[in-house]
Amino acid sequence: IKWHSLTPADLHSLSAQLIETEVDTHFRSYLINISWSLSMDASIKELTATKICVMSKGIREHFECIRCNYTEKFQSQIMFGNRRWQFHYIGFPVEPEMFYSISAYNLPPANIYEDSPSKSIMLTSPGNLPVSLGISKNKCIFMFKQTA
C-alpha cells in the first residue's frame, strides 16, 4: 500500500439519471448517465482519477467499477467562468426493475486509518424498460485543456 502525503478531497456532488440511447443495432436501450463535480480546494492538484462503482440488485446482481483517469494535473481549482470542474460518464447498462447503488471517490484514495471520503446515491429503474443488451464501455479517460 502506497502512502500519499496529500490526497484529494471528496467529490462535491454526485448524481445519476437514466438516458435512452440507440446502439448500432437500432434497438432502444438505456444507460446510466453519472455526473459529478469536484470540490474547489487546493487538494484538486493531487487528483489523478475518480473511481465509480455500480452495484445492481433485482432479478440478478451485478457489480462493476470503472476508473476515470484525468489526462493531466489540474492547474486551477475552478474552470473558466469561475465554475466547478464537472464530468459525466455514460456506459453502465440499465435493466428493468433494478436497484442501482452508485458510489464514487477520488484517487489517490485516503491513506489507511484516514477518513475515506466517497459519495453514494441510489437509482431505481422502472419495469417497462426494454432488456439491456449488456453493452458497457470499460474505458473512462477525460482529456481537458486548461486555459490560464
JSON list of C-alpha atoms in Angstrom, two decimals:
[
{"chain": "A", "resi": 1, "resn": "ILE", "atom": "CA", "xyz": [0.00, 0.00, 0.00]},
{"chain": "A", "resi": 2, "resn": "LYS", "atom": "CA", "xyz": [1.45, 3.32, -1.07]},
{"chain": "A", "resi": 3, "resn": "TRP", "atom": "CA", "xyz": [1.37, 6.20, 1.41]},
{"chain": "A", "resi": 4, "resn": "HIS", "atom": "CA", "xyz": [0.35, 9.59, -0.03]},
{"chain": "A", "resi": 5, "resn": "SER", "atom": "CA", "xyz": [1.45, 12.78, 1.72]},
{"chain": "A", "resi": 6, "resn": "LEU", "atom": "CA", "xyz": [-1.59, 14.57, 0.26]},
{"chain": "A", "resi": 7, "resn": "THR", "atom": "CA", "xyz": [-4.85, 13.14, -1.06]},
{"chain": "A", "resi": 8, "resn": "PRO", "atom": "CA", "xyz": [-7.73, 14.84, -2.89]},
{"chain": "A", "resi": 9, "resn": "ALA", "atom": "CA", "xyz": [-10.91, 15.96, -1.15]},
{"chain": "A", "resi": 10, "resn": "ASP", "atom": "CA", "xyz": [-14.24, 14.23, -1.59]},
{"chain": "A", "resi": 11, "resn": "LEU", "atom": "CA", "xyz": [-16.38, 14.84, -4.65]},
{"chain": "A", "resi": 12, "resn": "HIS", "atom": "CA", "xyz": [-18.56, 17.92, -4.28]},
{"chain": "A", "resi": 13, "resn": "SER", "atom": "CA", "xyz": [-21.62, 16.29, -5.86]},
{"chain": "A", "resi": 14, "resn": "LEU", "atom": "CA", "xyz": [-22.73, 13.04, -7.48]},
{"chain": "A", "resi": 15, "resn": "SER", "atom": "CA", "xyz": [-25.92, 12.44, -9.47]},
{"chain": "A", "resi": 16, "resn": "ALA", "atom": "CA", "xyz": [-27.29, 9.89, -11.92]},
{"chain": "A", "resi": 17, "resn": "GLN", "atom": "CA", "xyz": [-30.16, 9.54, -14.34]},
{"chain": "A", "resi": 18, "resn": "LEU", "atom": "CA", "xyz": [-31.35, 7.04, -16.93]},
{"chain": "A", "resi": 19, "resn": "ILE", "atom": "CA", "xyz": [-30.88, 8.05, -20.55]},
{"chain": "A", "resi": 20, "resn": "GLU", "atom": "CA", "xyz": [-32.26, 6.46, -23.68]},
{"chain": "A", "resi": 21, "resn": "THR", "atom": "CA", "xyz": [-29.84, 5.53, -26.43]},
{"chain": "A", "resi": 22, "resn": "GLU", "atom": "CA", "xyz": [-29.83, 3.66, -29.70]},
{"chain": "A", "resi": 23, "resn": "VAL", "atom": "CA", "xyz": [-26.91, 1.35, -30.27]},
{"chain": "A", "resi": 24, "resn": "ASP", "atom": "CA", "xyz": [-25.64, 0.21, -33.67]},
{"chain": "A", "resi": 25, "resn": "THR", "atom": "CA", "xyz": [-28.38, -2.41, -33.83]},
{"chain": "A", "resi": 26, "resn": "HIS", "atom": "CA", "xyz": [-31.02, 0.39, -33.73]},
{"chain": "A", "resi": 27, "resn": "PHE", "atom": "CA", "xyz": [-32.65, -1.14, -30.66]},
{"chain": "A", "resi": 28, "resn": "ARG", "atom": "CA", "xyz": [-33.57, 1.23, -27.88]},
{"chain": "A", "resi": 29, "resn": "SER", "atom": "CA", "xyz": [-31.63, 0.72, -24.68]},
{"chain": "A", "resi": 30, "resn": "TYR", "atom": "CA", "xyz": [-30.93, 2.67, -21.52]},
{"chain": "A", "resi": 31, "resn": "LEU", "atom": "CA", "xyz": [-27.69, 3.64, -19.83]},
{"chain": "A", "resi": 32, "resn": "ILE", "atom": "CA", "xyz": [-26.88, 5.41, -16.58]},
{"chain": "A", "resi": 33, "resn": "ASN", "atom": "CA", "xyz": [-25.53, 8.95, -17.00]},
{"chain": "A", "resi": 34, "resn": "ILE", "atom": "CA", "xyz": [-23.36, 9.57, -13.94]},
{"chain": "A", "resi": 35, "resn": "SER", "atom": "CA", "xyz": [-22.35, 13.19, -13.27]},
{"chain": "A", "resi": 36, "resn": "TRP", "atom": "CA", "xyz": [-20.04, 14.60, -10.64]},
{"chain": "A", "resi": 37, "resn": "SER", "atom": "CA", "xyz": [-18.32, 17.83, -9.73]},
{"chain": "A", "resi": 38, "resn": "LEU", "atom": "CA", "xyz": [-15.09, 18.37, -7.86]},
{"chain": "A", "resi": 39, "resn": "SER", "atom": "CA", "xyz": [-14.51, 20.26, -4.63]},
{"chain": "A", "resi": 40, "resn": "MET", "atom": "CA", "xyz": [-12.98, 23.69, -5.11]},
{"chain": "A", "resi": 41, "resn": "ASP", "atom": "CA", "xyz": [-9.89, 23.46, -2.94]},
{"chain": "A", "resi": 42, "resn": "ALA", "atom": "CA", "xyz": [-6.13, 23.05, -3.36]},
{"chain": "A", "resi": 43, "resn": "SER", "atom": "CA", "xyz": [-6.31, 19.26, -2.99]},
{"chain": "A", "resi": 44, "resn": "ILE", "atom": "CA", "xyz": [-7.53, 19.11, -6.61]},
{"chain": "A", "resi": 45, "resn": "LYS", "atom": "CA", "xyz": [-3.85, 19.30, -7.63]},
{"chain": "A", "resi": 46, "resn": "GLU", "atom": "CA", "xyz": [-3.36, 15.79, -6.20]},
{"chain": "A", "resi": 47, "resn": "LEU", "atom": "CA", "xyz": [-6.30, 14.29, -8.11]},
{"chain": "A", "resi": 48, "resn": "THR", "atom": "CA", "xyz": [-5.43, 11.67, -10.74]},
{"chain": "A", "resi": 49, "resn": "ALA", "atom": "CA", "xyz": [-8.72, 9.81, -11.27]},
{"chain": "A", "resi": 50, "resn": "THR", "atom": "CA", "xyz": [-12.24, 9.17, -9.99]},
{"chain": "A", "resi": 51, "resn": "LYS", "atom": "CA", "xyz": [-13.42, 5.62, -9.37]},
{"chain": "A", "resi": 52, "resn": "ILE", "atom": "CA", "xyz": [-17.11, 4.86, -9.90]},
{"chain": "A", "resi": 53, "resn": "CYS", "atom": "CA", "xyz": [-18.74, 1.60, -8.79]},
{"chain": "A", "resi": 54, "resn": "VAL", "atom": "CA", "xyz": [-22.25, 0.45, -9.62]},
{"chain": "A", "resi": 55, "resn": "MET", "atom": "CA", "xyz": [-23.97, -2.42, -7.82]},
{"chain": "A", "resi": 56, "resn": "SER", "atom": "CA", "xyz": [-27.28, -3.58, -9.25]},
{"chain": "A", "resi": 57, "resn": "LYS", "atom": "CA", "xyz": [-29.84, -5.69, -7.39]},
{"chain": "A", "resi": 58, "resn": "GLY", "atom": "CA", "xyz": [-33.04, -7.18, -8.69]},
{"chain": "A", "resi": 59, "resn": "ILE", "atom": "CA", "xyz": [-33.63, -10.29, -10.76]},
{"chain": "A", "resi": 60, "resn": "ARG", "atom": "CA", "xyz": [-29.86, -10.69, -10.80]},
{"chain": "A", "resi": 61, "resn": "GLU", "atom": "CA", "xyz": [-26.99, -8.97, -9.05]},
{"chain": "A", "resi": 62, "resn": "HIS", "atom": "CA", "xyz": [-24.00, -7.34, -10.69]},
{"chain": "A", "resi": 63, "resn": "PHE", "atom": "CA", "xyz": [-21.07, -5.23, -9.50]},
{"chain": "A", "resi": 64, "resn": "GLU", "atom": "CA", "xyz": [-18.80, -3.20, -11.78]},
{"chain": "A", "resi": 65, "resn": "CYS", "atom": "CA", "xyz": [-16.29, -0.40, -11.28]},
{"chain": "A", "resi": 66, "resn": "ILE", "atom": "CA", "xyz": [-14.61, 1.95, -13.68]},
{"chain": "A", "resi": 67, "resn": "ARG", "atom": "CA", "xyz": [-11.65, 4.24, -13.18]},
{"chain": "A", "resi": 68, "resn": "CYS", "atom": "CA", "xyz": [-11.97, 7.63, -14.88]},
{"chain": "A", "resi": 69, "resn": "ASN", "atom": "CA", "xyz": [-8.45, 8.97, -15.42]},
{"chain": "A", "resi": 70, "resn": "TYR", "atom": "CA", "xyz": [-7.69, 12.66, -15.86]},
{"chain": "A", "resi": 71, "resn": "THR", "atom": "CA", "xyz": [-5.03, 13.17, -18.55]},
{"chain": "A", "resi": 72, "resn": "GLU", "atom": "CA", "xyz": [-3.16, 15.95, -16.81]},
{"chain": "A", "resi": 73, "resn": "LYS", "atom": "CA", "xyz": [-2.83, 17.55, -13.39]},
{"chain": "A", "resi": 74, "resn": "PHE", "atom": "CA", "xyz": [-5.35, 20.24, -12.53]},
{"chain": "A", "resi": 75, "resn": "GLN", "atom": "CA", "xyz": [-3.71, 23.67, -12.53]},
{"chain": "A", "resi": 76, "resn": "SER", "atom": "CA", "xyz": [-6.73, 25.51, -11.16]},
{"chain": "A", "resi": 77, "resn": "GLN", "atom": "CA", "xyz": [-9.44, 24.80, -8.60]},
{"chain": "A", "resi": 78, "resn": "ILE", "atom": "CA", "xyz": [-12.10, 26.13, -10.98]},
{"chain": "A", "resi": 79, "resn": "MET", "atom": "CA", "xyz": [-13.00, 26.02, -14.66]},
{"chain": "A", "resi": 80, "resn": "PHE", "atom": "CA", "xyz": [-13.20, 29.04, -16.91]},
{"chain": "A", "resi": 81, "resn": "GLY", "atom": "CA", "xyz": [-16.07, 31.25, -15.77]},
{"chain": "A", "resi": 82, "resn": "ASN", "atom": "CA", "xyz": [-15.50, 30.52, -12.06]},
{"chain": "A", "resi": 83, "resn": "ARG", "atom": "CA", "xyz": [-17.35, 27.17, -12.27]},
{"chain": "A", "resi": 84, "resn": "ARG", "atom": "CA", "xyz": [-16.63, 23.83, -10.62]},
{"chain": "A", "resi": 85, "resn": "TRP", "atom": "CA", "xyz": [-14.99, 21.13, -12.68]},
{"chain": "A", "resi": 86, "resn": "GLN", "atom": "CA", "xyz": [-17.81, 18.83, -13.85]},
{"chain": "A", "resi": 87, "resn": "PHE", "atom": "CA", "xyz": [-17.65, 15.44, -15.55]},
{"chain": "A", "resi": 88, "resn": "HIS", "atom": "CA", "xyz": [-20.05, 12.80, -16.90]},
{"chain": "A", "resi": 89, "resn": "TYR", "atom": "CA", "xyz": [-19.75, 9.11, -17.64]},
{"chain": "A", "resi": 90, "resn": "ILE", "atom": "CA", "xyz": [-22.28, 7.16, -19.70]},
{"chain": "A", "resi": 91, "resn": "GLY", "atom": "CA", "xyz": [-21.72, 3.45, -20.06]},
{"chain": "A", "resi": 92, "resn": "PHE", "atom": "CA", "xyz": [-23.37, 1.31, -17.40]},
{"chain": "A", "resi": 93, "resn": "PRO", "atom": "CA", "xyz": [-26.31, -0.59, -18.98]},
{"chain": "A", "resi": 94, "resn": "VAL", "atom": "CA", "xyz": [-29.73, -0.48, -17.30]},
{"chain": "A", "resi": 95, "resn": "GLU", "atom": "CA", "xyz": [-32.20, -3.34, -16.93]},
{"chain": "A", "resi": 96, "resn": "PRO", "atom": "CA", "xyz": [-35.88, -3.15, -15.89]},
{"chain": "A", "resi": 97, "resn": "GLU", "atom": "CA", "xyz": [-36.91, -3.28, -12.22]},
{"chain": "A", "resi": 98, "resn": "MET", "atom": "CA", "xyz": [-33.43, -2.98, -10.79]},
{"chain": "A", "resi": 99, "resn": "PHE", "atom": "CA", "xyz": [-32.00, -1.03, -7.87]},
{"chain": "A", "resi": 100, "resn": "TYR", "atom": "CA", "xyz": [-28.65, 0.63, -8.52]},
{"chain": "A", "resi": 101, "resn": "SER", "atom": "CA", "xyz": [-26.27, 1.71, -5.79]},
{"chain": "A", "resi": 102, "resn": "ILE", "atom": "CA", "xyz": [-23.71, 4.11, -7.27]},
{"chain": "A", "resi": 103, "resn": "SER", "atom": "CA", "xyz": [-20.64, 5.20, -5.33]},
{"chain": "A", "resi": 104, "resn": "ALA", "atom": "CA", "xyz": [-17.66, 7.31, -6.35]},
{"chain": "A", "resi": 105, "resn": "TYR", "atom": "CA", "xyz": [-14.45, 8.54, -4.81]},
{"chain": "A", "resi": 106, "resn": "ASN", "atom": "CA", "xyz": [-11.35, 10.39, -5.91]},
{"chain": "A", "resi": 107, "resn": "LEU", "atom": "CA", "xyz": [-7.91, 8.83, -6.41]},
{"chain": "A", "resi": 108, "resn": "PRO", "atom": "CA", "xyz": [-5.41, 8.52, -4.95]},
{"chain": "A", "resi": 109, "resn": "PRO", "atom": "CA", "xyz": [-7.52, 7.19, -2.07]},
{"chain": "A", "resi": 110, "resn": "ALA", "atom": "CA", "xyz": [-7.18, 8.24, 1.54]},
{"chain": "A", "resi": 111, "resn": "ASN", "atom": "CA", "xyz": [-4.36, 6.58, 3.45]},
{"chain": "A", "resi": 112, "resn": "ILE", "atom": "CA", "xyz": [-5.03, 3.65, 5.72]},
{"chain": "A", "resi": 113, "resn": "TYR", "atom": "CA", "xyz": [-6.58, 4.76, 9.05]},
{"chain": "A", "resi": 114, "resn": "GLU", "atom": "CA", "xyz": [-7.70, 8.04, 7.48]},
{"chain": "A", "resi": 115, "resn": "ASP", "atom": "CA", "xyz": [-11.23, 9.06, 6.59]},
{"chain": "A", "resi": 116, "resn": "SER", "atom": "CA", "xyz": [-12.11, 7.58, 3.20]},
{"chain": "A", "resi": 117, "resn": "PRO", "atom": "CA", "xyz": [-14.34, 10.17, 1.52]},
{"chain": "A", "resi": 118, "resn": "SER", "atom": "CA", "xyz": [-16.88, 8.95, -1.02]},
{"chain": "A", "resi": 119, "resn": "LYS", "atom": "CA", "xyz": [-20.35, 9.81, -2.26]},
{"chain": "A", "resi": 120, "resn": "SER", "atom": "CA", "xyz": [-23.18, 7.33, -2.83]},
{"chain": "A", "resi": 121, "resn": "ILE", "atom": "CA", "xyz": [-26.60, 7.56, -4.42]},
{"chain": "A", "resi": 122, "resn": "MET", "atom": "CA", "xyz": [-29.43, 5.17, -5.31]},
{"chain": "A", "resi": 123, "resn": "LEU", "atom": "CA", "xyz": [-31.30, 4.84, -8.60]},
{"chain": "A", "resi": 124, "resn": "THR", "atom": "CA", "xyz": [-34.26, 2.60, -9.48]},
{"chain": "A", "resi": 125, "resn": "SER", "atom": "CA", "xyz": [-35.20, 1.61, -13.00]},
{"chain": "A", "resi": 126, "resn": "PRO", "atom": "CA", "xyz": [-38.88, 1.25, -13.96]},
{"chain": "A", "resi": 127, "resn": "GLY", "atom": "CA", "xyz": [-40.30, -2.10, -15.03]},
{"chain": "A", "resi": 128, "resn": "ASN", "atom": "CA", "xyz": [-41.28, -1.04, -18.53]},
{"chain": "A", "resi": 129, "resn": "LEU", "atom": "CA", "xyz": [-37.74, -0.71, -19.94]},
{"chain": "A", "resi": 130, "resn": "PRO", "atom": "CA", "xyz": [-36.54, -3.00, -22.72]},
{"chain": "A", "resi": 131, "resn": "VAL", "atom": "CA", "xyz": [-33.99, -5.58, -21.58]},
{"chain": "A", "resi": 132, "resn": "SER", "atom": "CA", "xyz": [-30.46, -4.23, -21.94]},
{"chain": "A", "resi": 133, "resn": "LEU", "atom": "CA", "xyz": [-28.07, -5.72, -24.44]},
{"chain": "A", "resi": 134, "resn": "GLY", "atom": "CA", "xyz": [-25.35, -5.62, -21.79]},
{"chain": "A", "resi": 135, "resn": "ILE", "atom": "CA", "xyz": [-23.22, -3.09, -23.63]},
{"chain": "A", "resi": 136, "resn": "SER", "atom": "CA", "xyz": [-20.74, -1.50, -21.30]},
{"chain": "A", "resi": 137, "resn": "LYS", "atom": "CA", "xyz": [-17.78, 0.71, -22.07]},
{"chain": "A", "resi": 138, "resn": "ASN", "atom": "CA", "xyz": [-14.90, -0.11, -19.80]},
{"chain": "A", "resi": 139, "resn": "LYS", "atom": "CA", "xyz": [-12.69, 2.88, -20.56]},
{"chain": "A", "resi": 140, "resn": "CYS", "atom": "CA", "xyz": [-13.09, 6.24, -18.95]},
{"chain": "A", "resi": 141, "resn": "ILE", "atom": "CA", "xyz": [-10.48, 8.86, -19.76]},
{"chain": "A", "resi": 142, "resn": "PHE", "atom": "CA", "xyz": [-11.04, 12.60, -19.55]},
{"chain": "A", "resi": 143, "resn": "MET", "atom": "CA", "xyz": [-8.99, 14.89, -21.71]},
{"chain": "A", "resi": 144, "resn": "PHE", "atom": "CA", "xyz": [-9.30, 18.56, -20.99]},
{"chain": "A", "resi": 145, "resn": "LYS", "atom": "CA", "xyz": [-7.37, 21.63, -21.89]},
{"chain": "A", "resi": 146, "resn": "GLN", "atom": "CA", "xyz": [-6.82, 24.19, -19.19]},
{"chain": "A", "resi": 147, "resn": "THR", "atom": "CA", "xyz": [-6.58, 27.85, -20.02]},
{"chain": "A", "resi": 148, "resn": "ALA", "atom": "CA", "xyz": [-4.73, 30.33, -17.88]}
]
